[in-house]
């Protein structure tokens, strides 16, 4: 119900919206909660367990009850707190956790079963018969659980992330925060002021207090105007600081477009900020807590402070005939304000025996609310007080159990808050987050004057820390009342008294938990689920701890709190994971030949961050195998071109380059002549093979090291480690040049012919023998040629500066055509290397040693190298190790599959008989049957023996013969020729 | 989390690669007994409190850093270039 | 007190006044046959099996905080037996068998839900590695099914199949994998151990280990000295500190692992799903929260809280894999201390000090191991012999080179 002349919504603008399909109207400036209340809607949801009717409890993000679903289709958002949702035209809100309808909810039946569904009941049942847990009980529980539902589809909206840096971050834009920002801003510091609400002012917007002789909201607006004009101040409304992290890093969520009927298509809905602050003022205010009493959960029972907020900010009376239940002075303020606005107040029930009297409304001193009624909304309360018992008809009970400072962010680094007897609440501990100081209500100061002064002082102290001196700060005049409270956590008596409104945790649940010896705060929380609902117990945890303390005969500080953890309020995965969707998850790296490959219809596959062509289909080829087999034959018989630019390249130079490479390579590099290339392996210090590649000596003190595609980064990091951390005296420098050079394999018997059609100066077997390297010129471009082969054929790799890569690839293909050659892809490359027993990461899987791979002789005995000492461990060598072998099917049509395990003939295919496994397998067009590389226990001694390869997953079992891993041209004559 | 690289200044955690305890600087002699290598590669003091560990400013200057920090509070106490510490060795 | 639906009914009818404490709060005795340091999942399970399997009842579990307050109460609740290396295969297989029927055995509903786990793969190379793994699982007697892309789409239609940076090629499906209610596991074992006479002593921090002539004789605690013939250290991330009290260094580095839970939601994810390219795994709790996690923060830490870079990376991976969860809101994040070993596999062994045993190094896979770990450690403590399924989890395997390195990432502790 709107009250004439109250509130700051713009009544000239009418905003239509719907709730559960019914059409309503609110005003510009309304939240969904204020608009629903203005329209007399009281029940807005159902609780989690008992499906009890739930109304609007608060006016902020601490809301435990009024959770709704907003929007439709992919924009559907569950669990939106009605007080946090700004109203916009066409907003469509729906209640949750009720079926078939909010007013007639079938699962409200649970409420009748409540005696059997107390805390932790599910641990004690649903165990028989055993199969029923997964088939019957669990599915039923899952369906009943969970307030809102996701749409099941990806959201089409944009989300964003950003960084910000400042001298002083002020968290919270109430009186303390505004003063802090003003002092820091005027001093010229870089200031960020983050406020959860759309408007700055905090409680000033919800009260009638004056600051500096002006209405509080007007004073706040004046400060905001001044801050806006300061170039060094950034105001961030609708921004909740959600987490405190190390070295002054804070997470914050900005709701950019959630309040708009038509968010700008280029703007994000939400932005997740990482704010790095040198100093932080925590001015997050305080949250009003409830009092537990029998049936205290009906719609219409609200925070007393929220009732004032709805009245003063939105001009809405929370009821026609309001009662107040309080244990402190602030409850009376609600009664006074309502009376002043012409709303009936049926009485104030004050738990304190010395409650202040009033001429305007009855005060029930030493009073407790001991019961309520009203099925879908409050109708009546029962009061027991100093003078006896009363029943009061009322449709709204405003409750104040005192105020809890918002200490959450101060406790995100494991600190526990400190109990403050004077306010019967926890306050932020000093210094718990380096660089952060709490101010105002977050520190337990509840008078406006105190908050203003404290905010100013916090900023002054923060600036002083940063070396900025602020001499005089003028603090505006404001109310400076005392705060008097007599703690009351729950009203004793029969009937269920709610603590956690969303998870349906009652006083009795906490007492039962304590009785069963779930006596620590953590046990109680976990057993009862207190504080684990979307509101994280912001208005109920302290009361629950108090009940636990009482039940276990301890004080509240002895009982302690559970851990405060980020986020302060929930953050959407979309915002925090912004950028991760689709292609955004990882960078895409493209080779110089990418476009040409795509033009040839080559399927491009992910190879780490790179894309590489799988194969190059020709007309008439019906499967990848057709293309692959052709490409393999093409390389074996004529010439093939393959872009190998993705291989890592590291340029190594310096007088000690040779000594350095001797240390990082297992094999010896110092014996390599200038103009020659050597295959090398690097070990990890733990003795396993890290990577393999080639090392080309381009000059006396100049090498080019290649790595596998995946290991380019790790090898560079490793080399830097070896240099900087182990051998800093070596005069050597290196730099990754992977992106600087485009490199192409030219492989096959006609490769030299092709090259000689391209190079400025032709080469022959004399000046370019196998494993030679050197500078070449082609069409005026300086390139490098390496006579190396990953196919076993006479082959080269030709490198040119990357900008010539695409052109060179085109040119190579043109030149290859007359020889019957062409491009080949990853499939053919893989077959070619398996035929030759060359290794990839299928074999170099981080668990294999040089010994396993048959490369033991490469580990030079004459020098130290990384990994050499650890490789000597007994478990890393010997017959029990699985060693690299080749496998051929005994029957020509036999299939070999990667991942199959090996067993002796006649042995059962079970773990204890496991002899090894297949790492790589393919059909060899060269040999006409399938071949595989495998690791087999004592494999090198078992060439010629028969093994069973068993792939349970594919249902393939093949008898095969163990052989040397080099299937084709074992002498290497073709590559040397 | 932020680390102040001696060459680049204060940078976000995500620019750095972590390796482990700074004992990695003290590589045993290649012919040291197996127990020395076991110690070097595997065994750790693993302190709850102040520790020295190795970080690589991978997305920055490429320097390996010895960071003295507290494993309980995440305070960073000092940062030094690894090759400066190891300058006398190698 | 036996729990049942009938008991719930009769208690409900009589005001729920008859429930008895789930465990006692005993004062520590001066001497025990076995002291277990650490009242987490592994310690409680060890005590339970000592009493149940070996009849050892003069046993105490000393816990510095509250029972189940470590990683057993702070994880992503995944239970699986999908390892492939000898040592791990048989151990996790045994552990999973203990899970099946655990609720009935403990008379405490641990909500073990074998809803199936799917490890996705995104390249031929990953497929081959998963094929090796799946075949090893079947060799061990466990279950595995290799799904192609369409097979995955049938069970997990909500994944981003068409727009992804790393397209889904298929998945390894482990139907017996699933989840359990983590706290309930700790409480169920605690209740079972207590009922068999084990003393569970909370708020009792061990401050020293008494050793005489190379033999452990007891411990010093904040509640006085307690003698014992055998002592088992089962303190996960704190292993380094407790071992130091006995003058030992362990092959352990403690690291943070973060995890996350969203607000409650109606059922939307029915399995456990693990991304192959972004270290992201997710399931939905019976209460409706999406429970998910990723990789370590990667730096040694005891802070029990993480930082934004990894938290954001986990969210990004979630958005890459299943963008439909974008509107779900993260309610809470937490960090645990992971006892990382140089090969990513655990340690259940004696030490050089007679009577002193360690159970540690569970890295971030300890939850599913709780039953098997307790069973095998109890066997070692009670009989002096290694239990066959855990026989390879030796302390000296790093020095010997008998590694169990499932990730293949080598001796750097944080890479597993």
PDB file of N, CA and C in Angstrom, chain A residues 78-79 81 97 115 123 125 127 134 138 142 146 148 161 246 274 414 508 515-517 523 526 565-566 570-571 573-574 587 609 611 686 847 873 875 899 901 911 917 952, chain C residues 15-16 19 22-23 67 73 104 109 113-115 132 135 139-140 165 181 183 263-264 266 269 286 303-305 307 312 316 326 328-330 333 398 400 406 410-411:
ATOM      1  N   UNK A  78      17.087 -17.745 -12.023  1.00  0.00           N
ATOM      2  CA  UNK A  78      16.461 -18.201 -10.790  1.00  0.00           C
ATOM      3  C   UNK A  78      17.050 -17.518  -9.567  1.00  0.00           C
ATOM      4  N   UNK A  79      16.348 -17.640  -8.461  1.00  0.00           N
ATOM      5  CA  UNK A  79      16.831 -17.236  -7.138  1.00  0.00           C
ATOM      6  C   UNK A  79      17.200 -15.752  -7.058  1.00  0.00           C
ATOM      7  N   UNK A  81      16.767 -12.159  -5.636  1.00  0.00           N
ATOM      8  CA  UNK A  81      16.198 -11.580  -4.418  1.00  0.00           C
ATOM      9  C   UNK A  81      15.305 -10.411  -4.812  1.00  0.00           C
ATOM     10  N   UNK A  97       9.624 -23.010  -6.256  1.00  0.00           N
ATOM     11  CA  UNK A  97       9.500 -24.118  -5.309  1.00  0.00           C
ATOM     12  C   UNK A  97       8.058 -24.344  -4.877  1.00  0.00           C
ATOM     13  N   UNK A 115       7.460 -33.281  12.083  1.00  0.00           N
ATOM     14  CA  UNK A 115       8.049 -34.003  13.221  1.00  0.00           C
ATOM     15  C   UNK A 115       9.017 -35.107  12.789  1.00  0.00           C
ATOM     16  N   UNK A 123      19.910 -38.663   7.205  1.00  0.00           N
ATOM     17  CA  UNK A 123      21.052 -39.537   7.509  1.00  0.00           C
ATOM     18  C   UNK A 123      20.591 -40.830   8.176  1.00  0.00           C
ATOM     19  N   UNK A 125      17.668 -42.571   7.528  1.00  0.00           N
ATOM     20  CA  UNK A 125      16.711 -43.417   6.820  1.00  0.00           C
ATOM     21  C   UNK A 125      17.064 -43.485   5.333  1.00  0.00           C
ATOM     22  N   UNK A 127      17.696 -46.038   3.662  1.00  0.00           N
ATOM     23  CA  UNK A 127      18.797 -46.972   3.416  1.00  0.00           C
ATOM     24  C   UNK A 127      18.310 -48.357   3.000  1.00  0.00           C
ATOM     25  N   UNK A 134      19.223 -44.895  -4.875  1.00  0.00           N
ATOM     26  CA  UNK A 134      19.446 -44.237  -6.159  1.00  0.00           C
ATOM     27  C   UNK A 134      18.208 -44.221  -7.036  1.00  0.00           C
ATOM     28  N   UNK A 138      16.588 -40.832  -3.717  1.00  0.00           N
ATOM     29  CA  UNK A 138      17.403 -39.707  -4.149  1.00  0.00           C
ATOM     30  C   UNK A 138      16.729 -38.884  -5.252  1.00  0.00           C
ATOM     31  N   UNK A 142      15.889 -34.984  -4.853  1.00  0.00           N
ATOM     32  CA  UNK A 142      16.441 -33.997  -5.787  1.00  0.00           C
ATOM     33  C   UNK A 142      15.329 -33.159  -6.406  1.00  0.00           C
ATOM     34  N   UNK A 146      16.069 -27.584  -4.104  1.00  0.00           N
ATOM     35  CA  UNK A 146      16.456 -26.526  -5.038  1.00  0.00           C
ATOM     36  C   UNK A 146      15.334 -25.547  -5.244  1.00  0.00           C
ATOM     37  N   UNK A 148      15.065 -22.498  -7.281  1.00  0.00           N
ATOM     38  CA  UNK A 148      14.783 -22.117  -8.663  1.00  0.00           C
ATOM     39  C   UNK A 148      15.343 -23.108  -9.658  1.00  0.00           C
ATOM     40  N   UNK A 161      34.638  -9.024 -17.785  1.00  0.00           N
ATOM     41  CA  UNK A 161      35.527  -8.941 -16.637  1.00  0.00           C
ATOM     42  C   UNK A 161      36.436  -7.742 -16.823  1.00  0.00           C
ATOM     43  N   UNK A 246      44.380 -11.783  -1.581  1.00  0.00           N
ATOM     44  CA  UNK A 246      45.695 -11.375  -1.119  1.00  0.00           C
ATOM     45  C   UNK A 246      46.197 -10.095  -1.786  1.00  0.00           C
ATOM     46  N   UNK A 274      38.118  -7.115 -10.772  1.00  0.00           N
ATOM     47  CA  UNK A 274      39.179  -7.365  -9.807  1.00  0.00           C
ATOM     48  C   UNK A 274      39.774  -6.007  -9.506  1.00  0.00           C
ATOM     49  N   UNK A 414      40.346 -15.780   6.791  1.00  0.00           N
ATOM     50  CA  UNK A 414      40.337 -16.749   7.895  1.00  0.00           C
ATOM     51  C   UNK A 414      40.204 -16.135   9.279  1.00  0.00           C
ATOM     52  N   UNK A 508      14.565 -25.628  17.499  1.00  0.00           N
ATOM     53  CA  UNK A 508      14.587 -27.018  17.963  1.00  0.00           C
ATOM     54  C   UNK A 508      15.601 -27.839  17.166  1.00  0.00           C
ATOM     55  N   UNK A 515      22.112 -31.632  21.124  1.00  0.00           N
ATOM     56  CA  UNK A 515      21.812 -32.783  21.976  1.00  0.00           C
ATOM     57  C   UNK A 515      22.473 -34.052  21.431  1.00  0.00           C
ATOM     58  N   UNK A 516      22.554 -34.161  20.123  1.00  0.00           N
ATOM     59  CA  UNK A 516      23.186 -35.342  19.529  1.00  0.00           C
ATOM     60  C   UNK A 516      24.699 -35.172  19.408  1.00  0.00           C
ATOM     61  N   UNK A 517      25.202 -34.113  20.000  1.00  0.00           N
ATOM     62  CA  UNK A 517      26.630 -33.825  20.073  1.00  0.00           C
ATOM     63  C   UNK A 517      27.219 -33.281  18.773  1.00  0.00           C
ATOM     64  N   UNK A 523      29.740 -28.285  13.137  1.00  0.00           N
ATOM     65  CA  UNK A 523      28.877 -29.471  13.117  1.00  0.00           C
ATOM     66  C   UNK A 523      27.413 -29.078  13.068  1.00  0.00           C
ATOM     67  N   UNK A 526      26.519 -27.815   9.580  1.00  0.00           N
ATOM     68  CA  UNK A 526      26.481 -28.866   8.572  1.00  0.00           C
ATOM     69  C   UNK A 526      25.337 -29.847   8.813  1.00  0.00           C
ATOM     70  N   UNK A 565      33.477 -16.982   3.996  1.00  0.00           N
ATOM     71  CA  UNK A 565      34.194 -17.237   2.745  1.00  0.00           C
ATOM     72  C   UNK A 565      33.536 -16.468   1.601  1.00  0.00           C
ATOM     73  N   UNK A 566      34.332 -16.119   0.605  1.00  0.00           N
ATOM     74  CA  UNK A 566      33.746 -15.445  -0.557  1.00  0.00           C
ATOM     75  C   UNK A 566      32.786 -16.399  -1.281  1.00  0.00           C
ATOM     76  N   UNK A 570      26.069 -14.071  -3.746  1.00  0.00           N
ATOM     77  CA  UNK A 570      26.386 -14.979  -4.842  1.00  0.00           C
ATOM     78  C   UNK A 570      26.728 -14.264  -6.156  1.00  0.00           C
ATOM     79  N   UNK A 571      27.641 -14.854  -6.896  1.00  0.00           N
ATOM     80  CA  UNK A 571      28.125 -14.294  -8.160  1.00  0.00           C
ATOM     81  C   UNK A 571      27.836 -15.296  -9.270  1.00  0.00           C
ATOM     82  N   UNK A 573      28.115 -17.589 -12.424  1.00  0.00           N
ATOM     83  CA  UNK A 573      29.238 -18.250 -13.092  1.00  0.00           C
ATOM     84  C   UNK A 573      29.538 -17.526 -14.399  1.00  0.00           C
ATOM     85  N   UNK A 574      28.483 -17.036 -15.053  1.00  0.00           N
ATOM     86  CA  UNK A 574      28.678 -16.344 -16.332  1.00  0.00           C
ATOM     87  C   UNK A 574      29.569 -15.111 -16.167  1.00  0.00           C
ATOM     88  N   UNK A 587      43.348 -19.181 -26.326  1.00  0.00           N
ATOM     89  CA  UNK A 587      43.753 -18.527 -27.568  1.00  0.00           C
ATOM     90  C   UNK A 587      43.785 -19.535 -28.720  1.00  0.00           C
ATOM     91  N   UNK A 609      47.092 -25.444 -28.611  1.00  0.00           N
ATOM     92  CA  UNK A 609      46.367 -24.233 -28.978  1.00  0.00           C
ATOM     93  C   UNK A 609      46.308 -24.045 -30.490  1.00  0.00           C
ATOM     94  N   UNK A 611      45.860 -25.090 -34.624  1.00  0.00           N
ATOM     95  CA  UNK A 611      45.023 -25.880 -35.521  1.00  0.00           C
ATOM     96  C   UNK A 611      45.916 -26.437 -36.618  1.00  0.00           C
ATOM     97  N   UNK A 686      63.888 -35.608 -12.650  1.00  0.00           N
ATOM     98  CA  UNK A 686      63.540 -36.875 -12.014  1.00  0.00           C
ATOM     99  C   UNK A 686      63.850 -38.080 -12.900  1.00  0.00           C
ATOM    100  N   UNK A 847      55.984 -40.656 -18.200  1.00  0.00           N
ATOM    101  CA  UNK A 847      56.309 -41.778 -17.316  1.00  0.00           C
ATOM    102  C   UNK A 847      57.432 -42.629 -17.871  1.00  0.00           C
ATOM    103  N   UNK A 873      67.929 -44.581 -10.641  1.00  0.00           N
ATOM    104  CA  UNK A 873      67.189 -45.279  -9.588  1.00  0.00           C
ATOM    105  C   UNK A 873      66.775 -46.663 -10.086  1.00  0.00           C
ATOM    106  N   UNK A 875      64.216 -48.499  -9.798  1.00  0.00           N
ATOM    107  CA  UNK A 875      62.884 -48.683 -10.364  1.00  0.00           C
ATOM    108  C   UNK A 875      62.745 -48.147 -11.772  1.00  0.00           C
ATOM    109  N   UNK A 899      45.590 -48.026 -26.616  1.00  0.00           N
ATOM    110  CA  UNK A 899      44.910 -48.177 -25.335  1.00  0.00           C
ATOM    111  C   UNK A 899      44.616 -49.618 -24.968  1.00  0.00           C
ATOM    112  N   UNK A 901      45.530 -53.373 -23.871  1.00  0.00           N
ATOM    113  CA  UNK A 901      46.571 -53.902 -22.984  1.00  0.00           C
ATOM    114  C   UNK A 901      47.062 -55.246 -23.515  1.00  0.00           C
ATOM    115  N   UNK A 911      44.183 -57.525 -14.447  1.00  0.00           N
ATOM    116  CA  UNK A 911      45.298 -56.660 -14.083  1.00  0.00           C
ATOM    117  C   UNK A 911      46.578 -57.413 -13.748  1.00  0.00           C
ATOM    118  N   UNK A 917      50.926 -52.091 -22.830  1.00  0.00           N
ATOM    119  CA  UNK A 917      49.792 -51.469 -23.524  1.00  0.00           C
ATOM    120  C   UNK A 917      50.249 -50.850 -24.832  1.00  0.00           C
ATOM    121  N   UNK A 952      39.080 -54.176 -24.294  1.00  0.00           N
ATOM    122  CA  UNK A 952      37.723 -54.483 -23.821  1.00  0.00           C
ATOM    123  C   UNK A 952      36.726 -53.452 -24.313  1.00  0.00           C
TER     124      UNK A 952
ATOM    125  N   UNK C  15       7.988 -36.447  20.083  1.00  0.00           N
ATOM    126  CA  UNK C  15       8.673 -35.175  20.302  1.00  0.00           C
ATOM    127  C   UNK C  15      10.166 -35.202  20.074  1.00  0.00           C
ATOM    128  N   UNK C  16      10.661 -36.229  19.430  1.00  0.00           N
ATOM    129  CA  UNK C  16      12.094 -36.312  19.096  1.00  0.00           C
ATOM    130  C   UNK C  16      12.975 -36.126  20.332  1.00  0.00           C
ATOM    131  N   UNK C  19      16.509 -39.139  20.850  1.00  0.00           N
ATOM    132  CA  UNK C  19      17.757 -39.272  20.092  1.00  0.00           C
ATOM    133  C   UNK C  19      18.944 -39.179  21.024  1.00  0.00           C
ATOM    134  N   UNK C  22      25.543 -38.848  18.902  1.00  0.00           N
ATOM    135  CA  UNK C  22      26.140 -39.728  17.885  1.00  0.00           C
ATOM    136  C   UNK C  22      27.505 -40.233  18.341  1.00  0.00           C
ATOM    137  N   UNK C  23      28.148 -39.495  19.217  1.00  0.00           N
ATOM    138  CA  UNK C  23      29.411 -39.960  19.793  1.00  0.00           C
ATOM    139  C   UNK C  23      29.569 -39.342  21.176  1.00  0.00           C
ATOM    140  N   UNK C  67      35.572 -33.078  14.616  1.00  0.00           N
ATOM    141  CA  UNK C  67      35.658 -34.266  13.762  1.00  0.00           C
ATOM    142  C   UNK C  67      35.213 -33.944  12.338  1.00  0.00           C
ATOM    143  N   UNK C  73      35.347 -32.706   4.953  1.00  0.00           N
ATOM    144  CA  UNK C  73      34.198 -31.809   5.015  1.00  0.00           C
ATOM    145  C   UNK C  73      34.304 -30.668   4.042  1.00  0.00           C
ATOM    146  N   UNK C 104      24.601 -48.971   4.715  1.00  0.00           N
ATOM    147  CA  UNK C 104      23.990 -50.053   5.481  1.00  0.00           C
ATOM    148  C   UNK C 104      24.936 -50.517   6.590  1.00  0.00           C
ATOM    149  N   UNK C 109      23.198 -42.879   6.583  1.00  0.00           N
ATOM    150  CA  UNK C 109      23.050 -42.696   5.142  1.00  0.00           C
ATOM    151  C   UNK C 109      24.100 -41.725   4.602  1.00  0.00           C
ATOM    152  N   UNK C 113      25.914 -42.127  -4.158  1.00  0.00           N
ATOM    153  CA  UNK C 113      25.051 -42.063  -5.336  1.00  0.00           C
ATOM    154  C   UNK C 113      25.866 -42.391  -6.569  1.00  0.00           C
ATOM    155  N   UNK C 114      25.667 -43.584  -7.094  1.00  0.00           N
ATOM    156  CA  UNK C 114      26.469 -44.016  -8.253  1.00  0.00           C
ATOM    157  C   UNK C 114      25.800 -43.562  -9.527  1.00  0.00           C
ATOM    158  N   UNK C 115      25.862 -42.266  -9.714  1.00  0.00           N
ATOM    159  CA  UNK C 115      25.144 -41.651 -10.819  1.00  0.00           C
ATOM    160  C   UNK C 115      25.944 -41.659 -12.108  1.00  0.00           C
ATOM    161  N   UNK C 132      43.358 -46.529 -22.785  1.00  0.00           N
ATOM    162  CA  UNK C 132      44.282 -47.281 -21.925  1.00  0.00           C
ATOM    163  C   UNK C 132      43.724 -47.369 -20.505  1.00  0.00           C
ATOM    164  N   UNK C 135      40.510 -49.612 -20.298  1.00  0.00           N
ATOM    165  CA  UNK C 135      40.852 -51.037 -20.351  1.00  0.00           C
ATOM    166  C   UNK C 135      41.485 -51.495 -19.041  1.00  0.00           C
ATOM    167  N   UNK C 139      40.245 -54.433 -16.722  1.00  0.00           N
ATOM    168  CA  UNK C 139      41.185 -55.475 -16.270  1.00  0.00           C
ATOM    169  C   UNK C 139      41.101 -55.652 -14.757  1.00  0.00           C
ATOM    170  N   UNK C 140      40.872 -54.551 -14.063  1.00  0.00           N
ATOM    171  CA  UNK C 140      40.799 -54.584 -12.607  1.00  0.00           C
ATOM    172  C   UNK C 140      39.469 -55.144 -12.110  1.00  0.00           C
ATOM    173  N   UNK C 165      35.733 -24.332 -28.063  1.00  0.00           N
ATOM    174  CA  UNK C 165      37.117 -24.167 -28.474  1.00  0.00           C
ATOM    175  C   UNK C 165      37.770 -25.539 -28.639  1.00  0.00           C
ATOM    176  N   UNK C 181      27.614 -37.908   0.311  1.00  0.00           N
ATOM    177  CA  UNK C 181      27.475 -36.749   1.202  1.00  0.00           C
ATOM    178  C   UNK C 181      28.689 -36.734   2.114  1.00  0.00           C
ATOM    179  N   UNK C 183      30.134 -34.924   4.667  1.00  0.00           N
ATOM    180  CA  UNK C 183      30.118 -34.895   6.135  1.00  0.00           C
ATOM    181  C   UNK C 183      29.606 -36.218   6.710  1.00  0.00           C
ATOM    182  N   UNK C 263      24.099 -21.649  -5.459  1.00  0.00           N
ATOM    183  CA  UNK C 263      22.788 -21.690  -4.818  1.00  0.00           C
ATOM    184  C   UNK C 263      22.057 -22.946  -5.282  1.00  0.00           C
ATOM    185  N   UNK C 264      21.094 -23.358  -4.500  1.00  0.00           N
ATOM    186  CA  UNK C 264      20.318 -24.542  -4.864  1.00  0.00           C
ATOM    187  C   UNK C 264      19.529 -24.331  -6.148  1.00  0.00           C
ATOM    188  N   UNK C 266      16.938 -26.654  -9.140  1.00  0.00           N
ATOM    189  CA  UNK C 266      16.258 -27.899  -9.491  1.00  0.00           C
ATOM    190  C   UNK C 266      17.226 -28.778 -10.292  1.00  0.00           C
ATOM    191  N   UNK C 269      21.987 -31.321 -13.568  1.00  0.00           N
ATOM    192  CA  UNK C 269      23.149 -32.142 -13.919  1.00  0.00           C
ATOM    193  C   UNK C 269      23.024 -33.451 -13.143  1.00  0.00           C
ATOM    194  N   UNK C 286      22.438 -33.340  -3.814  1.00  0.00           N
ATOM    195  CA  UNK C 286      21.024 -33.669  -3.655  1.00  0.00           C
ATOM    196  C   UNK C 286      20.223 -32.456  -3.199  1.00  0.00           C
ATOM    197  N   UNK C 303      46.792 -21.686   3.788  1.00  0.00           N
ATOM    198  CA  UNK C 303      45.819 -20.623   4.080  1.00  0.00           C
ATOM    199  C   UNK C 303      44.378 -21.122   4.043  1.00  0.00           C
ATOM    200  N   UNK C 304      44.132 -22.255   3.435  1.00  0.00           N
ATOM    201  CA  UNK C 304      42.760 -22.783   3.314  1.00  0.00           C
ATOM    202  C   UNK C 304      41.831 -21.800   2.607  1.00  0.00           C
ATOM    203  N   UNK C 305      42.400 -21.036   1.729  1.00  0.00           N
ATOM    204  CA  UNK C 305      41.593 -20.146   0.894  1.00  0.00           C
ATOM    205  C   UNK C 305      42.386 -19.881  -0.367  1.00  0.00           C
ATOM    206  N   UNK C 307      42.772 -17.915  -4.432  1.00  0.00           N
ATOM    207  CA  UNK C 307      42.790 -16.607  -5.059  1.00  0.00           C
ATOM    208  C   UNK C 307      42.009 -16.628  -6.354  1.00  0.00           C
ATOM    209  N   UNK C 312      38.610 -17.971 -11.262  1.00  0.00           N
ATOM    210  CA  UNK C 312      38.056 -17.503 -12.536  1.00  0.00           C
ATOM    211  C   UNK C 312      38.286 -18.529 -13.635  1.00  0.00           C
ATOM    212  N   UNK C 316      35.564 -20.120 -16.061  1.00  0.00           N
ATOM    213  CA  UNK C 316      35.689 -20.041 -17.524  1.00  0.00           C
ATOM    214  C   UNK C 316      35.583 -21.432 -18.140  1.00  0.00           C
ATOM    215  N   UNK C 326      25.613 -20.706 -16.691  1.00  0.00           N
ATOM    216  CA  UNK C 326      26.015 -19.308 -16.487  1.00  0.00           C
ATOM    217  C   UNK C 326      25.147 -18.548 -15.504  1.00  0.00           C
ATOM    218  N   UNK C 328      23.649 -19.749 -12.999  1.00  0.00           N
ATOM    219  CA  UNK C 328      23.767 -20.238 -11.621  1.00  0.00           C
ATOM    220  C   UNK C 328      24.753 -19.344 -10.895  1.00  0.00           C
ATOM    221  N   UNK C 329      24.479 -19.075  -9.638  1.00  0.00           N
ATOM    222  CA  UNK C 329      25.346 -18.163  -8.903  1.00  0.00           C
ATOM    223  C   UNK C 329      26.150 -18.904  -7.845  1.00  0.00           C
ATOM    224  N   UNK C 330      27.424 -18.616  -7.838  1.00  0.00           N
ATOM    225  CA  UNK C 330      28.310 -19.243  -6.857  1.00  0.00           C
ATOM    226  C   UNK C 330      27.993 -18.677  -5.483  1.00  0.00           C
ATOM    227  N   UNK C 333      32.812 -20.404  -1.804  1.00  0.00           N
ATOM    228  CA  UNK C 333      34.037 -21.014  -2.284  1.00  0.00           C
ATOM    229  C   UNK C 333      34.826 -21.421  -1.058  1.00  0.00           C
ATOM    230  N   UNK C 398      59.873 -43.272  -3.826  1.00  0.00           N
ATOM    231  CA  UNK C 398      60.448 -42.170  -4.603  1.00  0.00           C
ATOM    232  C   UNK C 398      61.959 -42.368  -4.721  1.00  0.00           C
ATOM    233  N   UNK C 400      63.425 -45.177  -4.556  1.00  0.00           N
ATOM    234  CA  UNK C 400      63.657 -46.383  -5.364  1.00  0.00           C
ATOM    235  C   UNK C 400      63.284 -46.196  -6.827  1.00  0.00           C
ATOM    236  N   UNK C 406      50.149 -41.118 -12.242  1.00  0.00           N
ATOM    237  CA  UNK C 406      49.030 -41.191 -13.190  1.00  0.00           C
ATOM    238  C   UNK C 406      49.050 -40.027 -14.175  1.00  0.00           C
ATOM    239  N   UNK C 410      55.754 -35.984 -13.244  1.00  0.00           N
ATOM    240  CA  UNK C 410      57.063 -36.004 -12.626  1.00  0.00           C
ATOM    241  C   UNK C 410      57.074 -35.558 -11.176  1.00  0.00           C
ATOM    242  N   UNK C 411      58.286 -35.282 -10.691  1.00  0.00           N
ATOM    243  CA  UNK C 411      58.478 -35.188  -9.250  1.00  0.00           C
ATOM    244  C   UNK C 411      58.096 -33.834  -8.662  1.00  0.00           C
TER     245      UNK C 411
END
